[in-house]
PDB file of C-alpha atoms in Angstrom:
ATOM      1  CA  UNK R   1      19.668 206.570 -90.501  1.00 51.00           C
ATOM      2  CA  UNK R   2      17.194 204.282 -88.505  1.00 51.00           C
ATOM      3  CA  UNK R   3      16.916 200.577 -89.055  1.00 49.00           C
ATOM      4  CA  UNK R   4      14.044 198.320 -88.306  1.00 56.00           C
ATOM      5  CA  UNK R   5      14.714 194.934 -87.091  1.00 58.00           C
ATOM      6  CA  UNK R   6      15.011 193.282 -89.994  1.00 50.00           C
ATOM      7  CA  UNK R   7      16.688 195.244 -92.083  1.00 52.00           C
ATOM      8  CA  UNK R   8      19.907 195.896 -89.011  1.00 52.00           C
ATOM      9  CA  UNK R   9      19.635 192.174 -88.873  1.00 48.00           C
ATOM     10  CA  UNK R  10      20.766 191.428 -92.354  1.00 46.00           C
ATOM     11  CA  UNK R  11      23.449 193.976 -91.808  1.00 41.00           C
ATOM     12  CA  UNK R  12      24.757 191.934 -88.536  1.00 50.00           C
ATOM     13  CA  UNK R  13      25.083 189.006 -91.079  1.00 48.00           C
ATOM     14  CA  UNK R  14      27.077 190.277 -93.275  1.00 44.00           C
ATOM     15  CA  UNK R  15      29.904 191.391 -90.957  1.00 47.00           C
ATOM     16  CA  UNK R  16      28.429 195.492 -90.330  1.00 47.00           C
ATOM     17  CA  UNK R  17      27.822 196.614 -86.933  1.00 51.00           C
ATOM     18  CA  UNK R  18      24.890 198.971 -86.916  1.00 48.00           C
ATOM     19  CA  UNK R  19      25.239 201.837 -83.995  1.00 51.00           C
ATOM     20  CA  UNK R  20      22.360 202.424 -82.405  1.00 51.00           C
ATOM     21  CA  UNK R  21      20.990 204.924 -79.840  1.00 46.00           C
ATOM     22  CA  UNK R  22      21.154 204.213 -75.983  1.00 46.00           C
ATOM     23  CA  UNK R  23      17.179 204.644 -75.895  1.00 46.00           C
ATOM     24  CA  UNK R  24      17.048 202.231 -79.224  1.00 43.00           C
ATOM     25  CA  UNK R  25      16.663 198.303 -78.704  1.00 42.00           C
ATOM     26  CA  UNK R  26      19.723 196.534 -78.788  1.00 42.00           C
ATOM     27  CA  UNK R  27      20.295 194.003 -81.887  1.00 40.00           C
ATOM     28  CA  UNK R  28      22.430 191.597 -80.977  1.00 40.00           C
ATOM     29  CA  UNK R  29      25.830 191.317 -83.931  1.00 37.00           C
ATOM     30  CA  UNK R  30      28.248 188.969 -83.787  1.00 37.00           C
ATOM     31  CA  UNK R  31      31.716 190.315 -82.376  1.00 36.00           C
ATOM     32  CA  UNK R  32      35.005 188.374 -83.663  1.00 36.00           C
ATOM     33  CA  UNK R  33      36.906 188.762 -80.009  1.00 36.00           C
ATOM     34  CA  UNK R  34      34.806 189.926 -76.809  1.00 36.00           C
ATOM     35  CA  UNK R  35      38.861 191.206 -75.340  1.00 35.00           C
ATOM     36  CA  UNK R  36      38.813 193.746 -78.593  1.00 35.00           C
ATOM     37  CA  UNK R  37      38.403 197.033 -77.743  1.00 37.00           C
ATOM     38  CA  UNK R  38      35.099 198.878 -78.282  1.00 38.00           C
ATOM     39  CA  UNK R  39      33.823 202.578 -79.890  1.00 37.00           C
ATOM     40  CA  UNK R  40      33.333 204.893 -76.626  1.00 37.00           C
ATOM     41  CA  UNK R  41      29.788 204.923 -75.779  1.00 36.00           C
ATOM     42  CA  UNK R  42      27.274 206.826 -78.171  1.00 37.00           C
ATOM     43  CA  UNK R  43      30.423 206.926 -81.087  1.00 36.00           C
ATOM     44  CA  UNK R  44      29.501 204.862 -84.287  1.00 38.00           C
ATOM     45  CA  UNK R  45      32.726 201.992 -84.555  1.00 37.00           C
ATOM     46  CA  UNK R  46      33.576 201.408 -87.867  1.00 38.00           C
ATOM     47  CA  UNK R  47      32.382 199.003 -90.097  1.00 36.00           C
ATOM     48  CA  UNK R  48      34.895 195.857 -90.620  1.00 36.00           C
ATOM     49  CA  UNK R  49      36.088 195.052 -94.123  1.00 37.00           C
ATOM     50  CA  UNK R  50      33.538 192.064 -96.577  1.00 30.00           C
ATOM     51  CA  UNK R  51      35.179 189.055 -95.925  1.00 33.00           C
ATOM     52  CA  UNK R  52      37.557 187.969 -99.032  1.00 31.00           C
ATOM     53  CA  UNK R  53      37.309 184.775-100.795  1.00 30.00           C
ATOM     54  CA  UNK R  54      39.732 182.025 -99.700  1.00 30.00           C
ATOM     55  CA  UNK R  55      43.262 182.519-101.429  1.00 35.00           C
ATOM     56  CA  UNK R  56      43.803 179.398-103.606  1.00 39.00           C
ATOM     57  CA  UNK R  57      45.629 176.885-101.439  1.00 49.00           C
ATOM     58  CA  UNK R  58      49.802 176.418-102.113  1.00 61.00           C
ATOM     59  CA  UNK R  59      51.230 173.085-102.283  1.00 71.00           C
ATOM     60  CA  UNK R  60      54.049 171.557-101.634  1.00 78.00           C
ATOM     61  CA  UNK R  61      57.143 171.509-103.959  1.00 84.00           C
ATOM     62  CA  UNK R  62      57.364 168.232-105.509  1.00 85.00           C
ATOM     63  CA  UNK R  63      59.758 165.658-104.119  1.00 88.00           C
ATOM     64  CA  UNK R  64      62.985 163.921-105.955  1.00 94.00           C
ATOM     65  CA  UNK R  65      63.539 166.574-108.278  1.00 96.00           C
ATOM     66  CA  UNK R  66      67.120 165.865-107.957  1.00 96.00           C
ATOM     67  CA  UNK R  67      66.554 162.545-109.243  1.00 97.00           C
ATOM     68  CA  UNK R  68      64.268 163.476-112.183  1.00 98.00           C
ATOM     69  CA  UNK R  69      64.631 163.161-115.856  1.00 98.00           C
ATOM     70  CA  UNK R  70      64.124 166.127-117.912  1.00 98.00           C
ATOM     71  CA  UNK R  71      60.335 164.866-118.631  1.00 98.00           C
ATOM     72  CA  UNK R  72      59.563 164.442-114.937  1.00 98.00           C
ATOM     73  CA  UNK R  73      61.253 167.801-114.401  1.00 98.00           C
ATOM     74  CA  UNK R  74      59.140 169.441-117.159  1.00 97.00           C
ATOM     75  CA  UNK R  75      55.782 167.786-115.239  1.00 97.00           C
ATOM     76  CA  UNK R  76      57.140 168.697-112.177  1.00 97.00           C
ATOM     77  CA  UNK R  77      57.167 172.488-112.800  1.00 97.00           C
ATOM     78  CA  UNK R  78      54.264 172.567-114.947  1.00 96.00           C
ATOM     79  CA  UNK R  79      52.165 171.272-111.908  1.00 95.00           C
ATOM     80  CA  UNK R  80      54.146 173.211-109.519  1.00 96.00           C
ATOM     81  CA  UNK R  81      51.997 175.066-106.599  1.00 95.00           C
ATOM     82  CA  UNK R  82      55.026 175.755-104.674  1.00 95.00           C
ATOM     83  CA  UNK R  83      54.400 179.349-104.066  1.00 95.00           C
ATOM     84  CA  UNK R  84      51.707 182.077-104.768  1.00 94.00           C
ATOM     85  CA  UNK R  85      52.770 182.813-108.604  1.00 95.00           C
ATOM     86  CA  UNK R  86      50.693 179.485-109.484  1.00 95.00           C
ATOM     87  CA  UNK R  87      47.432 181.256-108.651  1.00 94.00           C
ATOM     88  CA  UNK R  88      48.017 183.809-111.804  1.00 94.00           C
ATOM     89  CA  UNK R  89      50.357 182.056-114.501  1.00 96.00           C
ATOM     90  CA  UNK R  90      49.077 181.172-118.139  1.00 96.00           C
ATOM     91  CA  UNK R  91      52.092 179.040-118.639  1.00 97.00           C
ATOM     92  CA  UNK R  92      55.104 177.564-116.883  1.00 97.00           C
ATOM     93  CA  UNK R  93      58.141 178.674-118.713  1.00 98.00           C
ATOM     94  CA  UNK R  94      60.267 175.613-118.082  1.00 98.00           C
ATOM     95  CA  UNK R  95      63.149 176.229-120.659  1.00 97.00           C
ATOM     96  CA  UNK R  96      63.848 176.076-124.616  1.00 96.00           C
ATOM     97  CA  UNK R  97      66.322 174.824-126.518  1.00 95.00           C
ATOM     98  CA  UNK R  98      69.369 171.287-127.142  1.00 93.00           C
ATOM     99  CA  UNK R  99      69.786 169.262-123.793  1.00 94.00           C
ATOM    100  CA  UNK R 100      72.962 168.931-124.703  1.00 94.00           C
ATOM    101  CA  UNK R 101      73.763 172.267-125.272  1.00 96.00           C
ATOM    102  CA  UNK R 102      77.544 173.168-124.327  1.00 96.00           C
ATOM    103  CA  UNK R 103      76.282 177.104-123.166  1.00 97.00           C
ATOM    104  CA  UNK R 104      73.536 177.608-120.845  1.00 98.00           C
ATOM    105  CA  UNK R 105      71.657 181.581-120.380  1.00 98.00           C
ATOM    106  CA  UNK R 106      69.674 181.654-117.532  1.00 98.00           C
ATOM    107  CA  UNK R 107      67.549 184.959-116.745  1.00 97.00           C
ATOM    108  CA  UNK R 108      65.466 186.176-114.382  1.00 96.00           C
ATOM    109  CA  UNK R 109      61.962 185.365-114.699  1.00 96.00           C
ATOM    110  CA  UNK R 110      59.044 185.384-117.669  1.00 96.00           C
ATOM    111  CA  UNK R 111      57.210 188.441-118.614  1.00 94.00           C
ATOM    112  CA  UNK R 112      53.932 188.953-120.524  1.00 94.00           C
ATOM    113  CA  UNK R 113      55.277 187.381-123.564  1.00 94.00           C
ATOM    114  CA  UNK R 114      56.602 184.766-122.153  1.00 96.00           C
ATOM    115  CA  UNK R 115      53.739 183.616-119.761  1.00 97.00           C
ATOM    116  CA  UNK R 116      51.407 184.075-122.870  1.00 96.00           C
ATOM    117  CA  UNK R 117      53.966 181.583-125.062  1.00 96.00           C
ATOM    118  CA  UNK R 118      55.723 179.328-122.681  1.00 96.00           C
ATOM    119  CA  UNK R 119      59.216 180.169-123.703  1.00 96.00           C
ATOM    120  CA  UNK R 120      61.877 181.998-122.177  1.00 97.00           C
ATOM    121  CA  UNK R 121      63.311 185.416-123.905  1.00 96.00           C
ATOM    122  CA  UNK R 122      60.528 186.107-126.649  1.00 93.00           C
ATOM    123  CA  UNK R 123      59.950 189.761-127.954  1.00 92.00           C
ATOM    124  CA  UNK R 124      62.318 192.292-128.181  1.00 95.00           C
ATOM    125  CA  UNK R 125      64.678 191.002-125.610  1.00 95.00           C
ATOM    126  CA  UNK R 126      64.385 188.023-127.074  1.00 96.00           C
ATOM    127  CA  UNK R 127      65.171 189.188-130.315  1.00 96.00           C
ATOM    128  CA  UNK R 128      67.950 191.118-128.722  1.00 97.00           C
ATOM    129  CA  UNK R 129      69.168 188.114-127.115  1.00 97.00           C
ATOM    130  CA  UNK R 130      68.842 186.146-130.437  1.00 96.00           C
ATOM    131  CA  UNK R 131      71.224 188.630-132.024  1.00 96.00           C
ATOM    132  CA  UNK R 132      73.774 188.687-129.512  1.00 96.00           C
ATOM    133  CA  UNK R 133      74.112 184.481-129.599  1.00 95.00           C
ATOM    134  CA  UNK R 134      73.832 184.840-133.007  1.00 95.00           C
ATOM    135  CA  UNK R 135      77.152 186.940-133.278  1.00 95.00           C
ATOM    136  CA  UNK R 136      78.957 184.349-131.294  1.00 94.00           C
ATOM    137  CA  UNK R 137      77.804 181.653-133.641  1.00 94.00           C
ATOM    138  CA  UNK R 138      75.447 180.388-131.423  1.00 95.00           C
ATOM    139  CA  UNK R 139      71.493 179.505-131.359  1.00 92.00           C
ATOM    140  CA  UNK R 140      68.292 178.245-129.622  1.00 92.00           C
ATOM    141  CA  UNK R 141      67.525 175.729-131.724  1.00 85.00           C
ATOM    142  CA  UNK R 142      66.551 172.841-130.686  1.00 79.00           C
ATOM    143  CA  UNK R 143      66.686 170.831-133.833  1.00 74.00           C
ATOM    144  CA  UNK R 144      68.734 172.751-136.248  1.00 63.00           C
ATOM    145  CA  UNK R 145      70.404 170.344-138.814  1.00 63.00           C
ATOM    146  CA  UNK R 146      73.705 169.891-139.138  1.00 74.00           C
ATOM    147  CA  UNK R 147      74.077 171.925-135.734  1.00 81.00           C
ATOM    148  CA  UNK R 148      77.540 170.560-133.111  1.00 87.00           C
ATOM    149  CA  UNK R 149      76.601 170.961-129.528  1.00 87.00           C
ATOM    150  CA  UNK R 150      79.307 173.652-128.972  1.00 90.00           C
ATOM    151  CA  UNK R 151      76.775 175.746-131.449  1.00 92.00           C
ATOM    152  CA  UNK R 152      73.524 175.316-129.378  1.00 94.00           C
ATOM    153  CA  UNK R 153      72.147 177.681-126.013  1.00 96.00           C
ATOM    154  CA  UNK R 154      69.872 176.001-123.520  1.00 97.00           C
ATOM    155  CA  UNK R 155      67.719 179.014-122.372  1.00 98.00           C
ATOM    156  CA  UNK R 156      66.128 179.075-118.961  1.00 98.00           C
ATOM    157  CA  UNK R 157      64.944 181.360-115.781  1.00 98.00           C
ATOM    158  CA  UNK R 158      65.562 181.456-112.372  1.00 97.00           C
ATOM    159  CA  UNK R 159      61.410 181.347-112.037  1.00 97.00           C
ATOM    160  CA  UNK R 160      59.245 179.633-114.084  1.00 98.00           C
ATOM    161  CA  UNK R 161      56.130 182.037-113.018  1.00 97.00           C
ATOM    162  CA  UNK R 162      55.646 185.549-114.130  1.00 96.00           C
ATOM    163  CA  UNK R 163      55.241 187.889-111.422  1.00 96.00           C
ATOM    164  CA  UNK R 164      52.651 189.888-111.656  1.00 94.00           C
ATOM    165  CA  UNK R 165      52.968 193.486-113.476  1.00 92.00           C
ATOM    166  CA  UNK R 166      56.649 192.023-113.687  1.00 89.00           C
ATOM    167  CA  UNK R 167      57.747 192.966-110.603  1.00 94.00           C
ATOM    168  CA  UNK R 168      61.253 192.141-108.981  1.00 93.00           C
ATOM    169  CA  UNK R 169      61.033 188.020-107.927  1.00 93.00           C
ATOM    170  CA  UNK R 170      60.525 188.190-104.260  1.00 94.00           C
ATOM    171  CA  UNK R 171      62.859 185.428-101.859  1.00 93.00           C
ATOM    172  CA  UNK R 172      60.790 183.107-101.263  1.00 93.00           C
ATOM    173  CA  UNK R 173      59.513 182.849-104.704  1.00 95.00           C
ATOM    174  CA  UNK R 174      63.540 182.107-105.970  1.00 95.00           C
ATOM    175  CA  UNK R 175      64.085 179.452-103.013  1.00 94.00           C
ATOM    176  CA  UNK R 176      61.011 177.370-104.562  1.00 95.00           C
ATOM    177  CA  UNK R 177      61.935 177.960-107.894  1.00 96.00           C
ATOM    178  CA  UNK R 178      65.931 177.308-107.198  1.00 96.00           C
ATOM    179  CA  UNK R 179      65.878 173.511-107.044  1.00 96.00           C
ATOM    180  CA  UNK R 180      64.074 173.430-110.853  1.00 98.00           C
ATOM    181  CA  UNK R 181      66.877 175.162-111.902  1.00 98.00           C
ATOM    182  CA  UNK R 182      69.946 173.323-110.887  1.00 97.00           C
ATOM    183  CA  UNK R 183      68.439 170.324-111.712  1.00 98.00           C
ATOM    184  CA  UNK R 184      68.203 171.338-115.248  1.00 98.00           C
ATOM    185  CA  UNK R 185      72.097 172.813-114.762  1.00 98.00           C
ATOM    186  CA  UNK R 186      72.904 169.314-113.625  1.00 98.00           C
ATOM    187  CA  UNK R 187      70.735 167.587-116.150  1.00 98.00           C
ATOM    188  CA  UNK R 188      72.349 169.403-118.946  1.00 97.00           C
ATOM    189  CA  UNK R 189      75.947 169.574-117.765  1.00 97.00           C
ATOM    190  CA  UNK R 190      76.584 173.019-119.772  1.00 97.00           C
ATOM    191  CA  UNK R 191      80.630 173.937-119.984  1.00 97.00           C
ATOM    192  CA  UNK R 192      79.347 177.226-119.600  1.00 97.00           C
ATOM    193  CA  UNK R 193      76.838 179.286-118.024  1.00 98.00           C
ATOM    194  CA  UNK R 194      75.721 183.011-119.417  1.00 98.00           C
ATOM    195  CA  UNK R 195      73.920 184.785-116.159  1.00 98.00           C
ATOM    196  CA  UNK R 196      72.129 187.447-117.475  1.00 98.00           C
ATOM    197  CA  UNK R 197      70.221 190.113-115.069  1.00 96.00           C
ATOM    198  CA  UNK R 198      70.766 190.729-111.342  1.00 95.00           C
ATOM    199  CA  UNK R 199      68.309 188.331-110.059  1.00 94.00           C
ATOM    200  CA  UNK R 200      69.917 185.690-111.806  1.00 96.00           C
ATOM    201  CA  UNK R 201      73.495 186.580-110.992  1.00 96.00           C
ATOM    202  CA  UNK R 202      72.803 187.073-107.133  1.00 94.00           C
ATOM    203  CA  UNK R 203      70.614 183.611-107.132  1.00 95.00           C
ATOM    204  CA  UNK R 204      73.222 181.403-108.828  1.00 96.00           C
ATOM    205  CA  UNK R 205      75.895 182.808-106.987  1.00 97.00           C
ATOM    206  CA  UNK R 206      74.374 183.327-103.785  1.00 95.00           C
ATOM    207  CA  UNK R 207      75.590 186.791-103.695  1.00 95.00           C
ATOM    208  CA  UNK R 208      74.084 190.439-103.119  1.00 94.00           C
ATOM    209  CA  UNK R 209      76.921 191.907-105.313  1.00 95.00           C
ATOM    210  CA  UNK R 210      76.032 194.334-108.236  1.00 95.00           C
ATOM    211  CA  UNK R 211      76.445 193.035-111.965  1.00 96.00           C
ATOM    212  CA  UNK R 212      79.282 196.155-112.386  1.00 95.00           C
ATOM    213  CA  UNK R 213      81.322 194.686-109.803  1.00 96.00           C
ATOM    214  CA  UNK R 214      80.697 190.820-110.863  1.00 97.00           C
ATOM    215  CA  UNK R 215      81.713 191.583-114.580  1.00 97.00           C
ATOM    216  CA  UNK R 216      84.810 190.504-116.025  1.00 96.00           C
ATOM    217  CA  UNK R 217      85.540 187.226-113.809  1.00 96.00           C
ATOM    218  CA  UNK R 218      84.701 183.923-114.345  1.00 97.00           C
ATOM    219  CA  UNK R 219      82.984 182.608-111.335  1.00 98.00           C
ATOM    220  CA  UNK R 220      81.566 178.596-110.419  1.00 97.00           C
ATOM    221  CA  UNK R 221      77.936 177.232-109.931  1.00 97.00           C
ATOM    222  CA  UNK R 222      77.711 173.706-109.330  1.00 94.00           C
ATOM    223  CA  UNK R 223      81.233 173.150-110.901  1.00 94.00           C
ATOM    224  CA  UNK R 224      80.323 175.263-114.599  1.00 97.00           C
ATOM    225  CA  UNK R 225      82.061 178.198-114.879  1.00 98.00           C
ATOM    226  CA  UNK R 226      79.710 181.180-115.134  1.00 98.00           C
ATOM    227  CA  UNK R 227      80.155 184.401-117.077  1.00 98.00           C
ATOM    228  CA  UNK R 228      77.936 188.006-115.811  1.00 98.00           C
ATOM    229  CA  UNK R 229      76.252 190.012-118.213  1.00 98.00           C
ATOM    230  CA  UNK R 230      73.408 192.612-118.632  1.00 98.00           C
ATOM    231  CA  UNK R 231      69.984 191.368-119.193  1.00 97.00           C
ATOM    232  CA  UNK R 232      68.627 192.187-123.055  1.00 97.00           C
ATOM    233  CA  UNK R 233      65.842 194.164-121.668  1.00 96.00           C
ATOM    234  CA  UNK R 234      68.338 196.481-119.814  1.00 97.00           C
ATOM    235  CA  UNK R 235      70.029 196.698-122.203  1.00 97.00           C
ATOM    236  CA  UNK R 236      66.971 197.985-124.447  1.00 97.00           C
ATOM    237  CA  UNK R 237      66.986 200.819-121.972  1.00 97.00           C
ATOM    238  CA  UNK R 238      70.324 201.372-121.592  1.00 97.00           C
ATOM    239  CA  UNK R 239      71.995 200.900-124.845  1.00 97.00           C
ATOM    240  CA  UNK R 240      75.062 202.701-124.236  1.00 97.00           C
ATOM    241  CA  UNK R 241      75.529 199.282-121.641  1.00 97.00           C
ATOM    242  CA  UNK R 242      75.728 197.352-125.118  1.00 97.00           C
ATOM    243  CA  UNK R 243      79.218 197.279-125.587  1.00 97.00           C
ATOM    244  CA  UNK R 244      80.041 196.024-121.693  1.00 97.00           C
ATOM    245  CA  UNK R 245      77.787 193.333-122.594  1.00 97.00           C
ATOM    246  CA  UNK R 246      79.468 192.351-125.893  1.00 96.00           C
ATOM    247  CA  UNK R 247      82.970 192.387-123.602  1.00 97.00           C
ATOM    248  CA  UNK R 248      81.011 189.780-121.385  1.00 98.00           C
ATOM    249  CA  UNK R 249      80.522 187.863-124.540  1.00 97.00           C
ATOM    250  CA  UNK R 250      83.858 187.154-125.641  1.00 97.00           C
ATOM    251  CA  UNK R 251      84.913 186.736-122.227  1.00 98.00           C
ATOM    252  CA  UNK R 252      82.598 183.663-122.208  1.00 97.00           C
ATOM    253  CA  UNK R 253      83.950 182.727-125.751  1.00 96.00           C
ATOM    254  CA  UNK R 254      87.735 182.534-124.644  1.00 96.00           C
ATOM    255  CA  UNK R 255      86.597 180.679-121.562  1.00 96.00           C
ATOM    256  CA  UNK R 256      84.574 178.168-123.734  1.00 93.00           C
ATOM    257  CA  UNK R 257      87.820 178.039-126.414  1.00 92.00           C
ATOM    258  CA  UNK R 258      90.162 177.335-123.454  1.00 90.00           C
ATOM    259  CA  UNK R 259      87.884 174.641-121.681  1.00 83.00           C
ATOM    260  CA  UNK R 260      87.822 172.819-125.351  1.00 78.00           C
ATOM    261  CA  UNK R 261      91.277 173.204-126.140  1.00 71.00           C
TER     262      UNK R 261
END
């Protein structure tokens, strides 16, 4: 195709190169490094990608959040810009449930449901989850009357941002996210903590160890004993996986009895 002056002009502006005969005038095109190497003589070079629009800028992770309250916490992470999951959140999930909970959950990071809401564990894993703190007695409530600490979960994530299309938290999203989360753990002083999914077991205990070999032993974070399990939502697809789970449960029940006896 031949283009008149004008025309291979407006091209040149935005970004194309036009290739044009030996015996055609040359129109002059801006070139992004005069050391980058050229199309061979009389061969068309292809044309260089639109420029994109400029990513949303990140931020800084907020300073002092191991001196902050748990309002100034909740602020902190609702503001948070720390790492690229800020550009496509609808909502910080920051954490639900008594702040002086005696058992803490903590799981891996919010899906749909949970962006969309706020709250951590909603759905069917949620509903899951409800059912299995429900047969230890337990609940999320917040303000349930006549309810004793020992009776009330603190729910939380390792991330506060959904990932987008849920996919697996990446490492540097967990190390700006990490701080949030044992500031609540030291905020709340749980006597127990219920790790549930592999991204929060390997985060809080800073290990690349599968949940099958992690189950059955009480390990530490921050001084709190902490108890391995299955996340609900694996456990939706793997039922059979229930009844390891339940084990976990009343392995954190006998290590909650024992700490209060």
């Amino acid at each position: 195709m031949v283009w008149d002056e004008r025309q291979a002009a407006m091209l040149a502006e935005m970004g194309i190169r036009v290739w044009r005969s030996p015996a055609a005038p040359a129109v002059a095109t801006p070139v992004a490094d005069a050391d980058a190497p050229r199309a061979p003589s009389g061969v068309a070079e292809p044309a260089p990608a639109m420029p994109r629009a400029a990513a949303a800028e990140r931020g800084a992770r907020p300073g002092g959040v191991e001196a902050m309250d748990w309002a100034d916490l909740r602020t902190a992470v609702a503001g948070c810009t720390a790492c690229g999951l800020c550009r496509g959140r609808t909502n910080t999930v920051f954490g639900v449930g008594h702040t002086q909970a005696h058992w803490m959950v903590v799981g891996e990071a919010p899906g749909e449901q949970e962006d969309r809401q706020g709250e951590p564990f909603v759905g069917k894993a949620g509903q899951l989850l409800d059912n299995m703190l429900r047969a230890l007695g337990l609940t999320r409530q917040a303000d349930g009357e006549g309810l004793q600490p020992a009776q009330q979960v603190y729910i939380a994530n390792v991330l506060k941002c959904r990932p987008p299309m849920n996919r697996n938290p990446q490492p540097e999203e967990v190390a700006q996210c990490e701080p949030y989360l044992a500031r609540q753990v030291a905020l709340l002083q749980p006597r127990l903590i219920l790790a549930m999914g592999r991204f929060a077991v390997q985060s809080l205990l800073q290990t690349s160890e599968p949940i099958g070999r992690l189950r059955g032993r009480v390990h530490q974070y921050q001084g709190v004993p902490a108890i391995v399990t299955y996340h609900p939502a694996y456990l939706l697809r793997n039922p059979a996986d229930k009844a390891k789970a339940w084990d976990d449960l009343c392995l954190a029940r006998e290590v909650m009895r024992n700490a209060s006896s």
